[in-house]
Amino acid sequence: MDRQLQMDQQSLVNAWQERLPALMEDGDSFSVQGDEADRNSLLIHFNAAGHQAYSLDFRCTYVDSREVAVNLVDVEQDGRHMDERAGAIQQLAQQYTRQIHECAQALQDLTNP
């Protein structure tokens, strides 16, 4: 049985923009856009609340209609690239990765009808 993602990228972006805020921590912000290089991928940018001014970029790729692969692409603090292995950054990356997976799970009624 074919389980490829059948949903068009713009509809997917819209669904993520509607659902992801419910999973976010207070004060954090995000943006979602389609990855022009891969119609099954989204680029998700998080701005962490707080004084550290971290921003993290992820690529979320639909492996099929039920499963996503999440990759941390970049971490910045006040516009400067940061080492993603630092403890505070690892915690944020794990938190946002979990939220991405939760959002993908919440949208399965659309992506895997």
mmCIF file of C-alpha atoms in Angstrom:
data_model
loop_
_atom_site.group_PDB
_atom_site.id
_atom_site.type_symbol
_atom_site.label_atom_id
_atom_site.label_comp_id
_atom_site.label_asym_id
_atom_site.label_seq_id
_atom_site.Cartn_x
_atom_site.Cartn_y
_atom_site.Cartn_z
ATOM 1 C CA MET A 1 0.000 0.000 0.000
ATOM 2 C CA ASP A 2 1.370 3.391 -1.044
ATOM 3 C CA ARG A 3 1.797 5.705 1.937
ATOM 4 C CA GLN A 4 3.445 8.642 0.168
ATOM 5 C CA LEU A 5 2.347 12.066 1.289
ATOM 6 C CA GLN A 6 -0.486 13.175 -1.011
ATOM 7 C CA MET A 7 -1.113 16.608 0.499
ATOM 8 C CA ASP A 8 0.203 19.611 -1.421
ATOM 9 C CA GLN A 9 2.946 21.601 0.279
ATOM 10 C CA GLN A 10 1.030 24.866 0.740
ATOM 11 C CA SER A 11 -1.889 23.089 2.414
ATOM 12 C CA LEU A 12 0.620 21.332 4.646
ATOM 13 C CA VAL A 13 2.274 24.642 5.589
ATOM 14 C CA ASN A 14 -1.140 26.134 6.392
ATOM 15 C CA ALA A 15 -2.085 23.159 8.568
ATOM 16 C CA TRP A 16 1.191 23.419 10.483
ATOM 17 C CA GLN A 17 0.750 27.165 10.995
ATOM 18 C CA GLU A 18 -2.680 26.501 12.498
ATOM 19 C CA ARG A 19 -1.731 23.536 14.713
ATOM 20 C CA LEU A 20 1.782 24.273 15.971
ATOM 21 C CA PRO A 21 0.884 27.276 18.204
ATOM 22 C CA ALA A 22 -1.144 24.995 20.507
ATOM 23 C CA LEU A 23 2.022 22.988 21.201
ATOM 24 C CA MET A 24 4.376 25.925 21.776
ATOM 25 C CA GLU A 25 5.726 27.264 25.053
ATOM 26 C CA ASP A 26 4.463 30.711 26.045
ATOM 27 C CA GLY A 27 6.579 33.433 24.468
ATOM 28 C CA ASP A 28 8.206 31.249 21.807
ATOM 29 C CA SER A 29 7.473 32.102 18.197
ATOM 30 C CA PHE A 30 7.913 30.225 14.935
ATOM 31 C CA SER A 31 7.534 30.344 11.189
ATOM 32 C CA VAL A 32 6.851 27.503 8.769
ATOM 33 C CA GLN A 33 7.548 27.475 5.063
ATOM 34 C CA GLY A 34 7.802 24.883 2.352
ATOM 35 C CA ASP A 35 11.249 23.680 1.337
ATOM 36 C CA GLU A 36 11.543 24.612 -2.322
ATOM 37 C CA ALA A 37 14.094 21.825 -2.858
ATOM 38 C CA ASP A 38 11.767 19.087 -1.560
ATOM 39 C CA ARG A 39 7.975 19.175 -1.715
ATOM 40 C CA ASN A 40 7.783 16.700 1.201
ATOM 41 C CA SER A 41 9.790 18.955 3.528
ATOM 42 C CA LEU A 42 9.025 21.957 5.681
ATOM 43 C CA LEU A 43 11.481 24.481 7.088
ATOM 44 C CA ILE A 44 10.546 25.464 10.631
ATOM 45 C CA HIS A 45 12.192 28.403 12.385
ATOM 46 C CA PHE A 46 11.794 28.802 16.156
ATOM 47 C CA ASN A 47 12.606 31.893 18.206
ATOM 48 C CA ALA A 48 13.052 30.902 21.844
ATOM 49 C CA ALA A 49 11.569 33.144 24.512
ATOM 50 C CA GLY A 50 13.971 34.601 27.051
ATOM 51 C CA HIS A 51 17.073 36.680 27.212
ATOM 52 C CA GLN A 52 19.374 34.314 25.342
ATOM 53 C CA ALA A 53 17.810 35.153 21.955
ATOM 54 C CA TYR A 54 18.306 31.676 20.471
ATOM 55 C CA SER A 55 16.783 30.791 17.139
ATOM 56 C CA LEU A 56 16.773 27.263 15.773
ATOM 57 C CA ASP A 57 16.042 26.064 12.251
ATOM 58 C CA PHE A 58 14.750 22.578 11.493
ATOM 59 C CA ARG A 59 13.906 20.611 8.368
ATOM 60 C CA CYS A 60 10.901 18.344 8.823
ATOM 61 C CA THR A 61 10.649 15.794 6.026
ATOM 62 C CA TYR A 62 7.673 13.508 5.523
ATOM 63 C CA VAL A 63 9.234 10.080 4.968
ATOM 64 C CA ASP A 64 5.712 8.918 4.173
ATOM 65 C CA SER A 65 2.202 10.021 5.118
ATOM 66 C CA ARG A 66 2.691 8.886 8.734
ATOM 67 C CA GLU A 67 6.336 9.469 9.618
ATOM 68 C CA VAL A 68 8.543 12.561 9.733
ATOM 69 C CA ALA A 69 12.302 12.903 9.977
ATOM 70 C CA VAL A 70 13.434 15.998 11.874
ATOM 71 C CA ASN A 71 16.877 17.538 11.398
ATOM 72 C CA LEU A 72 18.382 20.523 13.182
ATOM 73 C CA VAL A 73 19.785 22.732 10.432
ATOM 74 C CA ASP A 74 21.113 25.819 12.238
ATOM 75 C CA VAL A 75 21.301 27.511 15.638
ATOM 76 C CA GLU A 76 21.909 31.221 16.141
ATOM 77 C CA GLN A 77 22.110 33.547 19.114
ATOM 78 C CA ASP A 78 21.628 37.224 18.316
ATOM 79 C CA GLY A 79 22.394 36.456 14.670
ATOM 80 C CA ARG A 80 25.647 34.542 15.397
ATOM 81 C CA HIS A 81 25.985 30.853 14.561
ATOM 82 C CA MET A 82 26.269 28.697 17.679
ATOM 83 C CA ASP A 83 27.572 25.213 18.477
ATOM 84 C CA GLU A 84 24.478 23.032 18.680
ATOM 85 C CA ARG A 85 26.219 20.683 21.136
ATOM 86 C CA ALA A 86 25.955 23.174 24.028
ATOM 87 C CA GLY A 87 23.683 21.992 26.862
ATOM 88 C CA ALA A 88 21.070 24.761 26.700
ATOM 89 C CA ILE A 89 20.844 24.449 22.931
ATOM 90 C CA GLN A 90 20.473 20.659 23.170
ATOM 91 C CA GLN A 91 17.532 21.109 25.555
ATOM 92 C CA LEU A 92 15.841 23.570 23.192
ATOM 93 C CA ALA A 93 16.512 21.326 20.195
ATOM 94 C CA GLN A 94 14.968 18.337 21.993
ATOM 95 C CA GLN A 95 11.950 20.401 23.048
ATOM 96 C CA TYR A 96 11.316 21.718 19.539
ATOM 97 C CA THR A 97 11.924 18.295 17.971
ATOM 98 C CA ARG A 98 9.289 16.852 20.320
ATOM 99 C CA GLN A 99 6.857 19.651 19.370
ATOM 100 C CA ILE A 100 7.456 18.988 15.671
ATOM 101 C CA HIS A 101 6.710 15.276 16.142
ATOM 102 C CA GLU A 102 3.602 16.109 18.216
ATOM 103 C CA CYS A 103 2.356 18.459 15.506
ATOM 104 C CA ALA A 104 2.939 15.853 12.786
ATOM 105 C CA GLN A 105 1.031 13.319 14.897
ATOM 106 C CA ALA A 106 -1.842 15.785 15.426
ATOM 107 C CA LEU A 107 -2.082 16.349 11.663
ATOM 108 C CA GLN A 108 -2.228 12.673 10.680
ATOM 109 C CA ASP A 109 -5.942 12.913 9.944
ATOM 110 C CA LEU A 110 -4.924 15.249 7.081
ATOM 111 C CA THR A 111 -1.653 13.643 5.985
ATOM 112 C CA ASN A 112 -2.756 10.018 6.291
ATOM 113 C CA PRO A 113 -6.534 10.028 5.667
#
